[in-house]
C-alpha positions as a printed Julia matrix, in Angstrom:
351×3 Matrix{Float64}:
  87.53  119.89   87.07
  85.28  116.72   87.6
  84.57  114.17   85.15
  85.1   110.4    83.8
  87.88  109.86   81.41
  87.94  106.22   79.76
  90.82  104.43   79.24
  91.1   102.36   76.17
  93.81  100.47   76.83
  92.14   98.93   80.01
  88.63   99.41   78.87
  87.77  101.06   82.42
  87.19  104.75   83.91
  89.54  107.19   85.73
  87.63  109.53   88.12
  89.39  113.01   87.57
  88.5   115.21   90.43
  90.47  118.55   91.13
  88.43  119.37   94.38
  89.77  116.53   96.13
  93.41  118.63   96.27
  91.91  120.93   98.62
  91.34  118.38  100.97
  92.68  119.02  104.45
  94.34  117.05  106.58
  92.93  116.92  110.0
  93.39  120.1   111.59
  95.09  120.24  115.14
  92.18  120.28  118.18
  89.57  120.72  115.16
  87.82  117.83  113.84
  84.78  118.64  111.56
  83.32  114.72  112.35
  83.41  115.01  116.61
  80.39  116.51  117.98
  80.5   119.95  118.78
  82.32  120.85  115.42
  78.95  121.86  113.93
  79.34  119.36  111.12
  77.84  116.55  112.64
  74.84  115.55  115.8
  75.92  116.45  118.98
  74.29  113.27  119.69
  75.66  110.18  117.66
  76.29  106.31  117.5
  77.36  105.89  113.94
  76.62  108.61  111.07
  76.29  109.03  107.6
  78.33  112.04  106.57
  78.15  113.7   102.9
  81.59  113.6   101.76
  82.97  117.24  101.37
  85.86  116.74   98.4
  83.23  113.93   96.71
  85.2   112.01   93.59
  81.55  111.53   92.46
  78.08  113.52   92.67
  74.48  113.58   92.12
  74.56  116.75   90.27
  78.59  116.49   88.29
  79.29  119.25   85.96
  79.37  119.07   82.23
  82.77  117.39   81.39
  85.33  119.86   79.58
  85.32  119.6    76.07
  88.48  117.77   75.47
  86.76  114.27   74.22
  87.85  112.91   70.95
  86.85  110.15   68.63
  89.16  108.28   70.46
  89.28  109.56   74.02
  85.42  109.62   75.87
  84.25  111.53   78.94
  81.22  111.32   81.08
  80.1   113.09   83.9
  81.24  111.96   87.13
  77.37  110.92   88.6
  77.35  109.19   91.58
  77.72  109.19   95.39
  80.68  109.4    98.17
  79.39  109.14  101.38
  82.1   109.5   104.62
  80.8   106.41  107.27
  81.6   108.04  111.32
  81.98  104.88  113.39
  81.92  106.58  116.25
  81.75  110.19  117.84
  84.79  109.2   119.94
  87.68  110.64  118.32
  90.15  107.9   119.22
  88.13  105.01  118.93
  89.03  102.59  116.21
  87.12   99.63  114.62
  87.94   96.63  117.04
  88.19   98.86  119.71
  84.31   99.37  119.54
  81.62   96.79  121.07
  80.17   94.38  119.32
  76.78   95.56  119.62
  78.1    99.46  118.53
  79.61   97.51  115.6
  76.52   96.14  115.04
  75.01   99.43  114.6
  77.83   99.76  111.54
  76.38   97.06  110.51
  73.14   97.88  109.84
  73.82  101.76  108.23
  76.54   99.83  105.79
  73.04   97.91  105.04
  70.71  101.17  104.86
  72.89  102.75  103.12
  73.18   99.94  100.46
  69.76   99.74  100.02
  69.03  103.67   99.79
  72.25  104.03   97.24
  70.84  101.16   94.98
  67.15  102.66   94.51
  69.21  104.87   91.95
  69.39  103.44   88.85
  72.22  104.99   87.55
  74.09  103.49   90.33
  75.96  100.29   89.44
  78.21   99.55   92.18
  77.95  100.53   95.87
  81.68  100.19   97.14
  81.98  100.08  101.07
  85.42  100.11  102.39
  87.64  101.86  105.1
  91.08  103.06  104.73
  93.15  102.92  108.04
  96.12  104.63  109.02
  98.95  107.18  107.49
 100.23  104.12  105.56
  97.84  104.03  103.21
  96.86  107.88  103.13
  94.4   108.58  105.9
  94.45  112.57  106.67
  91.51  112.39  109.07
  92.07  110.2   112.22
  88.52  110.07  113.39
  87.23  106.76  112.66
  85.6   106.11  109.54
  85.15  104.59  106.29
  83.52  105.48  102.93
  81.1   104.15  100.5
  80.9   105.07   96.72
  78.3   104.31   94.39
  80.21  104.17   91.16
  77.99  104.38   87.55
  79.4   101.5    86.08
  81.37   98.5    87.68
  84.9    99.23   88.07
  87.22   96.59   86.32
  88.77   94.45   89.75
  85.22   93.91   90.38
  83.83   93.28   86.84
  86.9    90.9    86.32
  85.98   89.04   89.62
  82.26   88.97   88.46
  82.82   87.41   85.34
  85.71   84.77   86.83
  82.59   83.8    89.04
  79.86   83.41   86.68
  82.55   81.41   84.54
  83.5    79.05   87.33
  79.36   78.59   87.39
  79.13   77.74   83.97
  81.78   75.11   84.29
  81.58   73.14   87.94
  77.58   74.49   89.23
  79.33   75.36   92.05
  79.99   79.09   93.63
  83.35   80.38   93.34
  83.51   81.56   96.98
  82.13   78.74   98.34
  84.72   76.35   96.65
  87.39   78.81   97.76
  85.69   78.52  101.5
  85.63   74.71  101.18
  89.42   74.61   99.99
  90.66   76.24  102.7
  88.48   74.92  105.36
  89.74   71.89  104.06
  93.69   73.07  103.93
  93.33   74.64  107.51
  97.11   76.03  107.7
  95.62   79.13  106.17
  92.38   79.74  108.29
  92.31   82.51  110.96
  88.81   82.16  112.7
  85.09   81.1   112.0
  81.82   82.18  113.99
  78.65   80.51  113.08
  78.33   82.06  110.03
  81.24   83.58  108.69
  84.73   81.9   108.12
  88.32   84.29  107.71
  91.42   82.86  106.28
  94.35   84.5   104.15
  93.55   82.71  100.84
  96.14   80.75   98.99
  96.5    83.05   96.51
  96.73   87.01   98.09
  98.97   89.78   97.02
  99.7    90.96  100.87
 101.27   89.15  103.45
  98.09   89.33  105.84
  95.36   89.74  103.15
  92.92   88.35  104.94
  89.15   87.61  103.77
  86.2    87.27  105.6
  83.0    85.59  103.77
  79.72   84.41  104.72
  79.17   80.78  104.97
  75.99   80.71  103.5
  75.85   81.67   99.76
  74.34   85.53   99.91
  74.83   87.87   97.38
  75.17   90.68   99.37
  74.73   92.45  102.76
  70.66   93.01  102.26
  70.77   89.41  102.05
  72.07   88.82  105.8
  69.22   87.73  108.61
  69.26   89.73  112.04
  71.22   86.77  113.52
  74.11   87.02  110.38
  74.8    91.19  111.05
  75.75   90.44  114.43
  77.6    87.83  113.63
  79.24   90.01  111.09
  79.95   92.46  113.64
  81.5    90.07  116.13
  84.05   88.44  112.98
  84.85   92.12  111.81
  86.2    92.91  115.35
  87.81   89.53  116.3
  90.23   89.86  112.9
  90.95   93.36  113.24
  91.47   93.27  116.95
  93.87   90.29  115.97
  95.11   92.68  113.87
  96.48   95.1   115.99
  97.83   92.31  118.48
  99.78   90.66  115.93
 102.49   93.65  116.09
 101.26   95.37  119.01
 100.42   98.12  117.05
  97.51  100.18  115.19
  97.73   97.76  111.87
  97.13  100.03  108.81
  94.68   98.73  106.1
  92.54   98.69  103.09
  88.91   97.19  103.78
  86.83   96.27  101.15
  83.13   94.9   100.75
  82.57   92.9    97.73
  79.39   92.67   96.57
  77.18   91.99   93.6
  76.15   94.98   91.4
  73.17   96.78   91.41
  70.97   97.9    88.62
  72.16   95.73   85.6
  69.41   95.08   83.05
  70.78   92.18   80.89
  73.02   90.96   83.83
  76.81   91.34   83.23
  76.78   92.09   79.66
  73.98   94.87   80.03
  74.06   98.6    79.8
  76.34  100.2    82.8
  78.05   97.34   83.47
  81.18   99.08   81.72
  79.91  102.54   81.18
  78.09  105.06   82.78
  74.52  105.25   80.95
  71.65  107.27   81.47
  68.77  106.13   83.91
  65.74  104.96   82.28
  62.43  102.94   83.17
  63.71   99.82   82.52
  66.82  100.14   84.75
  65.03   98.51   87.89
  66.31   95.22   87.15
  67.8    93.67   90.08
  71.2    91.21   90.16
  68.47   88.65   90.56
  67.14   88.5    87.69
  70.51   87.73   85.51
  71.73   85.07   88.15
  74.12   86.95   90.03
  72.76   86.02   93.41
  73.48   82.12   92.19
  77.02   82.89   91.36
  78.33   85.62   93.31
  78.89   85.78   97.03
  79.51   88.21   99.71
  82.93   88.35  100.99
  85.36   91.2   102.72
  88.89   91.71  101.55
  91.87   93.3   103.57
  94.77   94.75  101.9
  97.34   95.18  104.65
 100.46   97.34  103.49
 102.89   95.82  106.54
 105.08   93.2   106.15
 106.35   93.13  109.39
 105.91   95.41  112.36
 107.91   98.18  110.78
 108.21   97.31  107.24
 105.68   98.01  104.2
 105.28   96.3   101.17
 105.31   98.3    98.3
 103.48   98.26   95.21
 106.0    98.66   92.88
 107.09   98.71   88.73
 105.95   94.59   88.36
 102.56   95.09   90.54
 101.85   98.75   88.76
 102.94   98.26   85.49
 102.28   95.04   84.8
  99.62   94.03   87.71
 101.99   90.85   88.63
 101.91   90.51   92.43
 104.83   89.11   94.55
 104.53   88.43   97.95
 107.31   88.19   99.73
 105.97   86.21  102.77
 104.49   82.87  102.57
 100.74   82.71  103.72
 101.0    79.52  105.17
 103.42   81.4   107.49
 101.62   84.47  108.03
  98.31   82.95  108.58
  99.49   80.98  111.8
 101.15   84.39  113.12
  97.78   86.24  112.58
  95.52   83.19  114.03
  97.88   82.77  117.08
  97.38   86.37  117.55
  93.09   86.62  116.65
  93.18   83.74  119.2
  94.88   85.25  122.18
  92.93   88.38  121.22
  89.48   86.92  121.35
  90.32   85.42  124.66
  91.58   88.27  126.24
  88.11   90.04  124.8
  86.13   87.51  126.39
  84.72   86.36  123.39
  82.75   83.13  122.49
């Protein structure tokens, strides 16, 4: 079974993908992402691999005949890709060189461009799950990309908030958040020429760091060569600092937040909340409806650790009411993570 099912309570879609039940844990001594496996090239630096167990597919089956007047289904159209960071099975993102991470940034950019050319794709989510604490079953260093046929609810809320803030103030919301954090200072982690990192005032997670571009850019396609280099550098610095904080591999979920694609009519247009068939008009870019004016590229980390060996669980309040509770003051956690980042940056000799 593979389909989308609409939740009328939340006005969002649930992906149903029973094929993912067959997804294996890492076979001992037999990694499909390592050179020599026959699944990937014998030589690569970074590599795009089509997911063997996708939740979304460019050739989805017809949904089961379970829809009613109240319950809607739709084909699970889209694309799921695995992005391999390195041929080295034991490498992790912070262990890669800045020049190697730049190759990863370039691959993300290439895939964002390629996936946006399918008019039925409405949101392209680039992300990484790291560590068994967040359900990772394949230890080889990798991230993923999902191209959805709609804009998922959390991103819809964020886009609407940015639009409304801009309408009320004339400012970009993320630009204002960047300025607020820089002015206060205590939640700042580090900055480079083109990016800034902090644990924002409102985060759900004790170590829920953001990385945001200083310049107002809406997606990864907008970055110059120098900004791509700088993104690679700050990714290494921040994730290396996370590992140094508790002297252990730091589990996290990392998500790139970017503008949607192919939305005729902007936020109110077809495909914002519901999958639609592609048509000749579906080539409108986000900038045609002003999203580049009010939406701003940033990366969000959702790390489950609250201390070296204690996890923050999303229990009833967080899951059932969407009422997050952060167990620690981020002014304190930011100080600790900042010290670890600065210490690691000096150890690595990165300017």
